[in-house]
Amino acid sequence: MKIAIISDIHSNLYALMEVLADIDNEKVSQIICLGDLVGYGCHPNEVIALIKQRDILCLKGNYDASVVDNAYSYIRNTDLNSFSLPWTYEELRASNRFYLSSLPETMTLEFEGKKIKFVHGSPLKINEYLTEDNENIDEIMANLEEDALVCAHTHIPYIKQFGSKLLVNDGSVGKPKNGQPDATYALLEIEKDQPIKAKIKNVPYEFTKIMKDMTMKRFPNRLISSYESGIE
């Protein structure tokens, strides 16, 4: 069976639509979202509506939690966030704030006898950047009781093996930080009594559409240009 993992959509409806179309072509059994539906981009309500419409199982991301709080609870107090956080809070419908607040922070699911732990940041913190060179990564994987850990938050995808345990970061659908504009997501192939297989998929989309929408809404130029450069 195939499982698709998406995350860090960040209010980018156009990227989400293209990724879901690509996932539909893959004929997956389930889609799981690791959070950060909102922030940065200009379509928070539309993104949440599509996630709800598709009945996608979803975690809460650090930006989602901060928007619910309307505070820098789990995000950095930067120039861009000083624009993005209040804008998103004001734009978001009350029902969608409630939806974000109700999402779990972690979950463990079993497929074909394999247990997989899903988190946004790390098993330790919702906003920990679990990069490949994170100083806690060996300890985290040594203490992992499940067969695999799937995380997000860094916006930089990778796949790494720790003995018999697998670590996957799915990257970002809506705001990549790996130096290119394409959306990324992860595919897991799971068969009974076989090691879990994982791959990262790049999905091109018309990023100029969201840049145009953000320009019309007078978003900061540095934030708008990041959608083309793939750099924070």
Steps between C-alpha positions, in 0.01 A plus 500: 500500500601862445473786748550862395640748752451874452576797725590868524239613249509848651186637336621418147189368329656466155783276622258287703272443201789384280637270771159341561461444124840328494407291802175394333705368207706294746183324620593515868302335779519801731625859521639634826581866562761593759374852558578864433200551279516876549745789522704688237265452204167667428246215478464361855124441490511343155780262599316385812179457301676271251664296777158457661333422168751223432463374860879497544630386837697792634736606780541847646815686397686764697369781278146367534538504880639854499215627281248344738676682788552818293844512661859399433442181698686267266637726224782753489428870541633613161409783261312258274316332786407841642301544178391140438377406848247782555393495135424127516325529836270773370438323167420161652136418565415414860393149398839442342683626809298247698592229249872578538473505879338155501778327302734259684874570521616141441355166399612141451334283238554141393502382139570140394652427840730806491461774761571854386522807722395830341607837640532856374834598652640214705371258765642744756357835381253619238747766382830310513683497167586133451761557231740227392773651720281563808703417811206307650427288194690184601345499847153566362526208258655271763203569728243462224271206574340504156645369173514847342482868588354747249549871567473840333563863610846549343356536144804301384426136404724202573492127565740339747540149637597430863558125513157344452321831563410754233488878530322704232454875470247580229614857431231758424203525268458875511828665593814298424835609640727278291582756233228415247132591468350152454272350762621180667329213679590146608371164385529192722458151358417248771478124456467238769834353613692741274701813585310826450594671175494879476553757229468875467300641210548846350189655351527814282214748523432852373655688792447828316129471584551525874762770450243703303232450766738602777607808306137605463454461875814707568706229662870580565714472185760281675231249590358501148838443333574201726241296309715518188841465664415220742704682763363625830 
